[in-house]
Amino acid sequence: MRRRAFLETVAGSGVAAFVSARPAFAADAEIVLSPAQPGATISPHLYGHFIEHLGGVIYDGIWVGRDSKIPNVGGIRKRFVDDMKRIGAPNLRWPGGCFADGYHWRDGIGAAERRPRSYNFWEPRMPKGVHATETNQFGIHEFMSLCGLIGAEPYVAANVGSGSPQEFHDWVLYCNAPAGTVSLAEERARNGAAEPFGIKYWGVGNESWGCGGDMTGGEYATAYRRFVTQFPSYTEPYLVAAGPRGHSADRDVAWTEGFFGGLQGGHRARVDGFALHYYTDFRQTAEDGARFDEKGWYAVLHKGALIEGVIEDHWRLMGRYDPEHHTKLVVDEWGNWYRGGTELGPAYLLSQTITLRDAVHAAMTFDIFNRHADKIEMANVAQTINCLHSLFAAVEDRYTRTPAYYTFEMYRPHMGTRLVPMRIQASERTVPILTGSATLAGLSGSASIRDRRLVLTLTNPSLESDVSAVIRLDGGGRVAEGRGIVLTHDDMTATNTFANPDNVTPRALAVRPSGDAAAVTIPKRAVVALALEIA
Ligand code: AHR
């Protein structure tokens, strides 16, 4: 069953009123863009990353060691660095995740051979043997080298669950105090970094409702105030509080209320970011990453799209306590999470097969983030390599980009542009999902502009039908040139493997400009990125 529906992108405060003076269009969908009314800037940080000491993410995925035969830069896998540069990875969140609230930063500094072997939150789930304890070979200096090589901004999650305000502040001093000030700056210099790291983004714990301390929102507010009141501000910080478990059935609104309610009277507790986690969580089902049918395809896309309501709900709630909206959302963990069974190997905890479905899901998620660019400061995929919604898989000297990598590559042109109001008129679809049926937008997307170049990204979730679309400019202008790329495959379960790494890769897509419009056909089960030059 299909019915026409409108999807409207609202840029900041101004809702564009689109009045079509044209007769009915001869296409399945009409997209109207208002480039003359740009809205919020799309922060490059919406396209951010997350890496944790978990399974094969750091060790083997990123850190191969200085003596490795695998091509590396100071111990860091070279192909990973090259690909992260290629997509302009804007930030990296580290060291967790759940690992962060058990991590003591001092274990990861000093001569590598003298660093202790320590407990890792994920250790009980690891097989005995290699990687079964935390070796601390990858610490803050190695992390900062990685960020430097990629050109990514560091985002460090500090230990609240088993740490203290003093341990947190000492870490900040070690990282940010100028040479010649405090002793910790001298210690940093002795360890090879005379200049401060200048880390701005600090997460104050992680999932403090769960593995980060099992607190209530009110209890965490009390802890948060203690942890940030005397924060050493050598570098103007951006402090991120642990936010809700957005994928809970009740969206975890009690956490947000409890936290912000508990801050009342905490005059010194600034909260710049509020970390929302949203996993498209299928752990309690039979759904797996590699083998699925059309119900599984649509169920994942449908559940993924629900993040939009979660963003809106928490934003509204936050506005009750913070009407000026100083605090922005930081979606610092998002991605698909299937039941186990497709791991790269027993030691590669939480790794799973990444298919075209995950690439389309990522595209729909990015379009939602873009459409809410006024609310979101940053977002971080969980996790970049060898994990849940990964861009890369790497086992020893074998390496591949997953289909999800290409979504990041295709969406890169949105980074730092301004959101453009967009109205999509297309048929909604009633689709089968695991628990019955659901409604899904027939076409979803977002648009942005820099100078005279419009960037438009679209997803067609249908397994059955291509969608022909006419894109019109509202308010004058001519489409002088149009280029497109598309990511799709005949097989919805298509993936990239070490043996066949180019199975799912983008190809060119024809765009036909004509006056103030352009026509394009969006193939079924596809992600499309268009660049339109406006004259
Ligand atoms: O990304 C895997 C885990 O999921 C993280 O460690 C934790 O924060 C979340 O529950």
Coordinates of C-alpha atoms and ligand atoms in Angstrom, one line a residue:
M1 CA 0.0 0.0 0.0
R2 CA 1.4 3.4 -0.9
R3 CA 0.2 6.9 -0.1
R4 CA 1.6 10.3 -0.8
A5 CA 3.4 11.9 2.1
F6 CA 5.5 15.0 2.7
L7 CA 8.8 15.0 4.4
E8 CA 9.9 18.5 5.3
T9 CA 13.2 19.6 6.5
V10 CA 13.1 22.5 8.7
A11 CA 16.3 24.6 8.9
G12 CA 16.7 26.2 12.3
S13 CA 13.6 28.2 13.1
G14 CA 12.3 29.1 9.6
V15 CA 9.9 26.7 8.0
A16 CA 9.9 27.3 4.3
A17 CA 6.4 27.5 2.8
F18 CA 6.5 25.8 -0.6
V19 CA 3.8 26.6 -3.0
S20 CA 4.2 24.7 -6.2
A21 CA 3.0 26.8 -9.1
R22 CA 3.5 23.9 -11.4
P23 CA 1.1 21.2 -12.5
A24 CA 1.5 17.7 -11.2
F25 CA 4.9 16.2 -11.9
A26 CA 5.6 13.3 -14.2
A27 CA 7.8 11.4 -11.7
D28 CA 7.3 9.2 -8.6
A29 CA 8.6 11.9 -6.3
E30 CA 9.1 15.6 -6.2
I31 CA 11.8 17.3 -4.2
V32 CA 11.6 21.0 -3.6
L33 CA 14.7 22.8 -2.3
S34 CA 15.0 26.4 -1.0
P35 CA 18.7 27.2 -1.3
A36 CA 18.1 30.9 -0.7
Q37 CA 17.0 30.1 2.9
P38 CA 19.9 28.1 4.4
G39 CA 19.6 27.0 8.0
A40 CA 21.9 25.7 10.6
T41 CA 25.5 24.7 9.8
I42 CA 26.0 21.0 9.6
S43 CA 28.8 20.4 12.0
P44 CA 31.5 18.2 10.5
H45 CA 31.5 16.5 13.8
L46 CA 28.2 14.8 13.0
Y47 CA 30.4 12.4 10.9
G48 CA 32.5 11.3 13.9
H49 CA 34.0 8.1 15.2
F50 CA 34.3 6.0 18.2
I51 CA 37.0 3.4 19.1
E52 CA 37.2 1.4 22.3
H53 CA 39.5 -1.1 23.9
L54 CA 37.1 -3.9 23.0
G55 CA 37.8 -7.1 21.1
G56 CA 39.7 -6.3 17.9
V57 CA 39.0 -2.6 17.7
I58 CA 42.2 -1.1 19.1
Y59 CA 44.5 -4.1 19.1
D60 CA 44.9 -5.5 15.6
G61 CA 42.3 -3.2 14.1
I62 CA 44.2 0.0 14.7
W63 CA 47.3 -0.8 16.7
V64 CA 49.4 -3.4 15.0
G65 CA 52.6 -2.5 16.9
R66 CA 55.8 -0.8 15.8
D67 CA 57.6 -4.0 14.8
S68 CA 54.7 -5.3 12.8
K69 CA 55.1 -6.5 9.1
I70 CA 51.7 -4.9 8.5
P71 CA 52.3 -1.5 7.0
N72 CA 52.1 1.0 9.9
V73 CA 52.9 4.5 11.0
G74 CA 54.5 4.3 14.4
G75 CA 52.5 1.1 15.2
I76 CA 49.2 2.4 13.7
R77 CA 47.7 0.5 10.7
K78 CA 48.5 2.6 7.7
R79 CA 45.5 1.7 5.6
F80 CA 43.2 2.7 8.5
V81 CA 44.9 6.1 8.6
D82 CA 44.7 6.6 4.9
D83 CA 41.0 5.7 4.7
M84 CA 40.1 7.9 7.7
K85 CA 41.9 10.8 6.0
R86 CA 40.0 10.1 2.8
I87 CA 36.7 10.5 4.5
G88 CA 37.9 13.5 6.5
A89 CA 37.1 11.8 9.8
P90 CA 36.5 14.9 12.0
N91 CA 37.0 13.3 15.5
L92 CA 37.7 10.2 17.4
R93 CA 36.1 9.2 20.7
W94 CA 38.3 7.0 22.9
P95 CA 38.9 4.9 25.1
G96 CA 35.3 3.8 25.6
G97 CA 32.5 2.9 25.9
C98 CA 32.2 0.8 29.0
F99 CA 36.0 0.4 29.0
A100 CA 36.3 4.1 29.9
D101 CA 34.9 3.8 33.4
G102 CA 37.4 1.2 34.3
Y103 CA 40.4 2.9 32.6
H104 CA 43.2 4.5 34.6
W105 CA 45.1 6.8 32.2
R106 CA 48.4 6.4 34.0
D107 CA 48.5 2.7 32.9
G108 CA 48.9 3.9 29.3
I109 CA 51.9 6.3 29.6
G110 CA 55.6 5.8 29.9
A111 CA 57.9 3.3 28.4
A112 CA 55.8 0.7 26.5
E113 CA 57.6 -2.3 28.1
R114 CA 57.0 -1.1 31.6
R115 CA 53.3 -0.5 31.2
P116 CA 51.1 -2.7 33.4
R117 CA 48.8 -5.4 32.2
S118 CA 45.4 -4.5 33.6
Y119 CA 41.8 -5.5 33.8
N120 CA 39.5 -4.6 30.8
F121 CA 35.7 -4.5 31.3
W122 CA 35.4 -6.7 28.2
E123 CA 37.9 -9.2 29.4
P124 CA 35.5 -11.8 30.9
R125 CA 34.1 -12.2 27.4
M126 CA 37.4 -12.7 25.7
P127 CA 38.9 -16.1 24.9
K128 CA 42.0 -17.0 26.9
G129 CA 45.2 -16.1 25.1
V130 CA 46.1 -13.1 22.9
H131 CA 44.4 -9.9 23.9
A132 CA 42.9 -11.5 27.0
T133 CA 44.3 -8.7 29.2
E134 CA 44.7 -5.0 28.6
T135 CA 48.3 -4.5 27.6
N136 CA 48.1 -0.7 27.7
Q137 CA 50.3 -0.4 24.6
F138 CA 47.8 2.1 23.2
G139 CA 47.5 5.0 25.6
I140 CA 47.0 8.8 25.4
H141 CA 50.2 9.4 23.4
E142 CA 49.4 6.8 20.8
F143 CA 45.8 8.1 20.6
M144 CA 47.0 11.6 20.0
S145 CA 49.4 10.4 17.3
L146 CA 46.5 8.7 15.6
C147 CA 44.4 11.8 15.8
G148 CA 47.3 13.8 14.4
L149 CA 47.9 11.4 11.5
I150 CA 44.2 11.5 10.5
G151 CA 43.6 15.2 11.3
A152 CA 40.8 14.3 13.7
E153 CA 39.9 16.1 16.9
P154 CA 40.3 14.0 20.0
Y155 CA 37.2 13.4 22.2
V156 CA 38.3 11.7 25.5
A157 CA 35.9 9.8 27.8
A158 CA 37.0 10.1 31.4
N159 CA 36.5 7.5 34.1
V160 CA 33.7 8.4 36.5
G161 CA 32.5 4.9 37.5
S162 CA 35.7 3.8 39.2
G163 CA 37.7 7.0 39.1
S164 CA 37.8 10.2 41.1
P165 CA 37.6 13.9 40.2
Q166 CA 41.3 14.1 41.0
E167 CA 42.2 11.4 38.6
F168 CA 40.1 13.1 35.9
H169 CA 41.7 16.5 36.6
D170 CA 45.2 15.1 36.6
W171 CA 44.6 13.6 33.2
V172 CA 43.4 16.9 31.9
L173 CA 46.4 18.6 33.4
Y174 CA 48.7 16.0 31.9
C175 CA 47.1 16.6 28.5
N176 CA 46.5 20.3 28.5
A177 CA 48.8 22.2 30.9
P178 CA 51.4 24.3 29.1
A179 CA 55.1 23.3 29.5
G180 CA 56.7 24.8 32.5
T181 CA 53.5 25.1 34.5
V182 CA 52.6 22.0 36.6
S183 CA 54.7 18.9 37.1
L184 CA 52.3 16.8 35.0
A185 CA 53.2 18.9 32.0
E186 CA 56.8 18.1 32.6
E187 CA 56.0 14.4 32.9
R188 CA 54.2 14.6 29.5
A189 CA 57.3 16.3 28.0
R190 CA 59.5 13.5 29.3
N191 CA 57.1 11.1 27.6
G192 CA 57.7 12.8 24.3
A193 CA 55.1 15.6 24.1
A194 CA 56.5 19.0 25.1
E195 CA 53.5 20.8 23.7
P196 CA 50.1 20.4 25.3
F197 CA 47.6 18.2 23.5
G198 CA 44.9 20.9 23.8
I199 CA 42.1 18.5 24.1
K200 CA 38.7 20.3 24.1
Y201 CA 36.1 17.5 24.1
W202 CA 35.8 15.6 27.4
G203 CA 33.2 13.1 28.2
V204 CA 32.4 12.9 31.9
G205 CA 31.8 9.1 32.1
N206 CA 29.9 6.9 29.8
E207 CA 26.5 5.2 30.1
S208 CA 26.4 6.1 33.8
W209 CA 23.0 4.5 34.0
G210 CA 24.7 1.1 33.2
C211 CA 28.3 0.0 32.9
G212 CA 29.5 3.5 33.9
G213 CA 28.3 3.2 37.5
D214 CA 24.7 2.0 37.5
M215 CA 23.4 5.4 38.8
T216 CA 20.1 7.2 38.5
G217 CA 20.0 10.5 36.6
G218 CA 19.9 12.4 39.9
E219 CA 22.9 10.4 41.4
Y220 CA 24.8 11.1 38.2
A221 CA 24.0 14.8 38.4
T222 CA 25.6 14.9 41.8
A223 CA 28.7 13.0 40.6
Y224 CA 28.9 15.2 37.5
R225 CA 28.9 18.4 39.6
R226 CA 31.9 17.1 41.6
F227 CA 33.8 16.0 38.5
V228 CA 33.5 19.3 36.6
T229 CA 33.4 22.0 39.3
Q230 CA 37.2 22.4 39.4
F231 CA 37.9 21.3 35.8
P232 CA 41.3 22.7 34.8
S233 CA 40.4 24.9 31.9
Y234 CA 43.8 25.4 30.1
T235 CA 42.0 24.7 26.9
E236 CA 38.4 26.0 26.8
P237 CA 36.5 22.7 27.3
Y238 CA 33.5 21.2 25.8
L239 CA 32.1 19.0 28.6
V240 CA 29.8 16.1 27.7
A241 CA 27.5 14.6 30.3
A242 CA 26.3 11.0 30.0
G243 CA 22.9 11.0 28.5
P244 CA 20.0 8.5 28.0
R245 CA 19.7 5.0 26.6
G246 CA 17.7 6.3 23.7
H247 CA 16.9 2.8 22.3
S248 CA 15.0 1.8 25.5
A249 CA 11.3 1.2 25.0
D250 CA 10.4 4.3 27.0
R251 CA 13.3 6.2 25.4
D252 CA 14.8 6.7 28.9
V253 CA 13.2 10.1 29.4
A254 CA 13.5 9.6 33.2
W255 CA 17.3 9.8 32.9
T256 CA 17.2 13.2 31.2
E257 CA 14.7 14.5 33.7
G258 CA 16.6 13.1 36.6
F259 CA 19.9 14.5 35.4
F260 CA 18.8 18.0 34.5
G261 CA 16.5 18.1 37.6
G262 CA 19.5 17.1 39.7
L263 CA 21.6 19.9 38.3
Q264 CA 19.4 22.6 39.7
G265 CA 21.4 24.6 42.1
G266 CA 24.7 23.3 40.7
H267 CA 25.8 26.8 39.6
R268 CA 29.2 25.7 38.5
A269 CA 28.2 22.6 36.5
R270 CA 28.4 23.6 32.9
V271 CA 27.0 21.0 30.5
D272 CA 28.0 21.7 26.9
G273 CA 26.9 18.4 25.4
F274 CA 24.5 15.6 26.5
A275 CA 25.4 12.2 25.2
L276 CA 22.5 10.3 23.7
H277 CA 23.1 6.7 22.7
Y278 CA 20.9 5.0 20.2
Y279 CA 21.5 1.5 19.0
T280 CA 19.2 -0.1 16.4
D281 CA 19.2 -2.9 18.8
F282 CA 18.3 -6.4 17.6
R283 CA 20.2 -8.4 20.2
Q284 CA 17.1 -10.0 21.7
T285 CA 15.9 -11.2 18.3
A286 CA 17.1 -13.9 15.8
E287 CA 18.2 -11.1 13.4
D288 CA 21.8 -11.4 12.3
G289 CA 24.1 -9.2 10.4
A290 CA 24.7 -11.4 7.4
R291 CA 21.6 -13.5 6.6
F292 CA 18.2 -11.8 6.5
D293 CA 15.1 -11.6 4.5
E294 CA 12.9 -8.6 3.5
K295 CA 11.4 -8.4 7.0
G296 CA 14.9 -8.1 8.5
W297 CA 15.8 -5.5 5.9
Y298 CA 12.8 -3.2 6.6
A299 CA 12.8 -3.9 10.4
V300 CA 16.3 -2.5 10.7
L301 CA 15.7 0.6 8.6
H302 CA 12.4 1.3 10.3
K303 CA 13.9 1.0 13.8
G304 CA 16.9 3.1 12.8
A305 CA 14.6 5.9 11.6
L306 CA 13.0 6.0 15.1
I307 CA 16.1 7.9 16.3
E308 CA 14.5 11.1 14.9
G309 CA 11.7 11.0 17.5
V310 CA 14.2 10.2 20.2
I311 CA 16.3 13.3 19.3
E312 CA 13.2 15.4 19.2
D313 CA 11.8 14.1 22.6
H314 CA 15.0 14.7 24.5
W315 CA 15.7 18.0 22.9
R316 CA 12.2 19.2 24.0
L317 CA 12.8 17.9 27.5
M318 CA 16.2 19.6 27.7
G319 CA 14.6 22.9 26.7
R320 CA 12.5 22.8 29.8
Y321 CA 15.6 23.1 31.9
D322 CA 17.7 25.0 29.4
P323 CA 15.4 27.2 27.3
E324 CA 18.4 28.8 25.5
H325 CA 19.6 25.4 24.6
H326 CA 23.2 26.0 25.6
T327 CA 23.5 22.2 25.9
K328 CA 23.5 20.4 22.6
L329 CA 23.0 16.7 21.9
V330 CA 26.1 14.5 21.3
V331 CA 25.0 11.2 19.8
D332 CA 28.3 9.6 20.7
E333 CA 27.2 6.0 20.1
W334 CA 24.9 4.9 17.3
G335 CA 24.7 1.9 15.0
N336 CA 23.1 -1.4 14.3
W337 CA 23.5 -4.2 16.9
Y338 CA 22.6 -7.8 15.9
R339 CA 22.7 -11.0 17.9
G340 CA 26.2 -12.6 17.8
G341 CA 27.3 -15.2 15.3
T342 CA 29.1 -13.3 12.5
E343 CA 32.2 -12.2 14.4
L344 CA 35.5 -12.0 12.5
G345 CA 36.8 -14.5 15.1
P346 CA 36.3 -15.4 18.8
A347 CA 38.6 -12.5 20.0
Y348 CA 36.8 -9.9 17.9
L349 CA 34.0 -9.2 20.3
L350 CA 30.9 -7.4 18.9
S351 CA 32.2 -7.5 15.4
Q352 CA 29.5 -8.4 12.9
T353 CA 29.0 -8.6 9.1
I354 CA 28.3 -5.2 7.6
T355 CA 26.1 -5.3 4.5
L356 CA 24.3 -2.9 2.2
R357 CA 21.5 -2.7 4.8
D358 CA 23.9 -1.1 7.2
A359 CA 25.1 1.4 4.6
V360 CA 21.5 2.4 3.8
H361 CA 20.8 2.6 7.5
A362 CA 23.8 4.9 8.0
A363 CA 22.6 7.1 5.2
M364 CA 19.1 7.5 6.7
T365 CA 20.7 8.3 10.1
F366 CA 23.0 10.9 8.6
D367 CA 20.1 12.6 6.8
I368 CA 18.3 12.7 10.2
F369 CA 21.4 14.2 11.9
N370 CA 21.6 16.8 9.1
R371 CA 18.0 17.7 9.4
H372 CA 18.6 18.3 13.1
A373 CA 21.9 20.1 12.7
D374 CA 20.7 22.9 15.0
K375 CA 20.4 20.4 17.9
I376 CA 23.4 18.1 17.4
E377 CA 27.0 19.0 18.1
M378 CA 28.6 15.7 17.4
A379 CA 27.8 12.1 16.6
N380 CA 30.1 9.0 16.7
V381 CA 29.5 5.7 15.0
A382 CA 29.8 2.6 17.2
Q383 CA 32.4 1.6 16.3
T384 CA 34.8 2.5 13.4
I385 CA 36.6 -0.8 12.9
N386 CA 36.1 -4.5 13.8
C387 CA 32.9 -3.8 15.8
L388 CA 29.2 -3.1 15.5
H389 CA 28.5 -0.7 12.6
S390 CA 32.1 -0.6 11.3
L391 CA 33.6 1.1 8.3
F392 CA 36.5 -1.4 8.3
A393 CA 37.3 -5.0 9.0
A394 CA 40.9 -6.0 9.7
V395 CA 42.4 -9.2 10.8
E396 CA 46.2 -9.2 10.8
D397 CA 47.3 -8.3 7.3
R398 CA 43.8 -8.6 5.8
Y399 CA 41.7 -5.5 5.5
T400 CA 38.6 -4.3 3.8
R401 CA 36.3 -1.3 3.7
T402 CA 32.7 -2.3 4.5
P403 CA 29.7 -1.0 2.6
A404 CA 29.1 1.5 5.5
Y405 CA 32.4 3.2 4.7
Y406 CA 31.1 4.4 1.4
T407 CA 28.1 6.1 3.1
F408 CA 30.7 8.2 5.0
E409 CA 32.5 8.9 1.8
M410 CA 29.4 9.9 0.0
Y411 CA 28.1 12.2 2.8
R412 CA 31.4 13.9 3.3
P413 CA 30.4 16.9 1.1
H414 CA 27.7 17.9 3.7
M415 CA 30.4 18.6 6.3
G416 CA 30.5 22.2 7.3
T417 CA 27.8 23.3 4.8
R418 CA 24.4 24.9 5.7
L419 CA 21.2 22.9 5.8
V420 CA 18.8 23.7 3.0
P421 CA 15.0 23.4 3.5
M422 CA 13.8 20.5 1.6
R423 CA 10.3 19.1 0.9
I424 CA 9.9 15.6 -0.4
Q425 CA 6.6 14.5 -1.8
A426 CA 6.8 10.7 -2.3
S427 CA 4.7 7.7 -1.5
E428 CA 5.0 6.1 1.9
R429 CA 5.4 2.4 2.0
T430 CA 3.8 -0.2 4.2
V431 CA 6.5 -2.8 4.7
P432 CA 6.8 -6.1 6.5
I433 CA 8.9 -6.1 9.6
L434 CA 9.7 -8.8 12.2
T435 CA 6.7 -8.0 14.3
G436 CA 4.1 -7.3 11.6
S437 CA 4.2 -4.2 9.4
A438 CA 5.3 -0.6 9.5
T439 CA 5.2 2.6 7.5
L440 CA 8.5 3.8 6.0
A441 CA 9.1 7.0 4.0
G442 CA 9.4 6.1 0.3
L443 CA 12.3 8.5 0.0
S444 CA 14.2 10.3 2.7
G445 CA 17.1 12.7 2.6
S446 CA 18.7 16.0 3.4
A447 CA 20.2 18.9 1.4
S448 CA 22.9 21.5 2.1
I449 CA 24.7 24.3 0.3
R450 CA 28.2 25.8 0.2
D451 CA 28.7 28.7 -2.2
R452 CA 26.7 27.8 -5.3
R453 CA 26.9 24.0 -4.8
L454 CA 24.0 22.1 -3.5
V455 CA 24.5 18.7 -2.0
L456 CA 21.6 16.3 -1.8
T457 CA 21.6 12.9 -0.3
L458 CA 18.7 10.4 -0.6
T459 CA 17.8 6.9 0.3
N460 CA 15.3 4.6 -1.4
P461 CA 14.7 1.7 1.1
S462 CA 12.4 -0.2 -1.3
L463 CA 13.4 -3.7 -2.3
E464 CA 11.0 -3.6 -5.2
S465 CA 10.9 -0.2 -7.0
D466 CA 13.2 2.5 -8.3
V467 CA 12.0 6.0 -7.6
S468 CA 12.1 8.6 -10.4
A469 CA 12.4 12.1 -8.9
V470 CA 12.3 15.7 -10.0
I471 CA 14.3 18.1 -8.0
R472 CA 13.1 21.7 -8.2
L473 CA 14.7 24.9 -6.9
D474 CA 12.4 27.2 -5.1
G475 CA 13.0 30.9 -5.3
G476 CA 15.0 31.2 -8.5
G477 CA 18.2 29.8 -9.8
R478 CA 19.1 27.3 -12.6
V479 CA 20.7 23.9 -12.3
A480 CA 23.8 24.4 -14.4
E481 CA 25.3 21.0 -13.8
G482 CA 24.5 17.9 -11.9
R483 CA 26.6 14.9 -10.9
G484 CA 25.6 11.8 -8.9
I485 CA 26.8 8.7 -7.3
V486 CA 24.9 5.7 -6.1
L487 CA 25.6 2.8 -3.7
T488 CA 23.4 -0.3 -4.3
H489 CA 23.6 -3.9 -5.2
D490 CA 21.4 -6.6 -6.6
D491 CA 21.6 -8.5 -3.4
M492 CA 20.4 -6.8 -0.2
T493 CA 22.8 -8.9 1.9
A494 CA 25.8 -7.9 -0.2
T495 CA 29.0 -7.3 1.8
N496 CA 32.7 -6.7 1.2
T497 CA 35.0 -9.5 2.3
F498 CA 38.8 -9.7 2.5
A499 CA 38.6 -11.8 -0.7
N500 CA 36.2 -9.6 -2.5
P501 CA 36.6 -6.1 -1.0
D502 CA 35.0 -4.2 -3.9
N503 CA 31.7 -6.1 -4.1
V504 CA 29.8 -3.1 -2.8
T505 CA 31.2 0.2 -4.0
P506 CA 29.6 3.4 -5.4
R507 CA 29.2 4.1 -9.1
A508 CA 28.2 7.1 -11.2
L509 CA 24.5 8.0 -11.5
A510 CA 23.1 10.1 -14.3
V511 CA 21.5 13.5 -13.3
R512 CA 19.6 15.4 -16.0
P513 CA 19.5 19.2 -15.4
S514 CA 16.8 21.2 -17.0
G515 CA 16.2 24.9 -16.1
D516 CA 15.3 25.2 -12.5
A517 CA 15.0 21.5 -12.1
A518 CA 16.9 18.2 -12.4
A519 CA 15.7 14.7 -12.9
V520 CA 17.2 11.6 -11.4
T521 CA 16.2 7.9 -10.8
I522 CA 17.0 6.5 -7.4
P523 CA 17.4 2.8 -7.7
K524 CA 15.8 0.5 -5.2
R525 CA 17.7 -0.3 -2.0
A526 CA 20.1 2.6 -2.7
V527 CA 21.9 5.6 -1.3
V528 CA 22.4 8.5 -3.7
A529 CA 24.5 11.6 -3.3
L530 CA 24.1 14.5 -5.8
A531 CA 26.0 17.7 -6.4
L532 CA 24.1 20.4 -8.2
E533 CA 25.8 23.6 -9.4
I534 CA 23.4 26.5 -9.3
A535 CA 23.8 29.4 -11.7
Ligands
AHR1 O1 29.8 0.0 21.6 C1 29.8 -1.1 22.5 C2 29.3 -0.7 23.9 O2 27.9 -0.3 23.8 C3 29.9 0.4 24.6 O3 31.1 0.0 25.2 C4 28.9 0.9 25.5 O4 29.0 2.3 25.8 C5 27.6 0.5 24.8 O5 26.7 -0.1 25.7

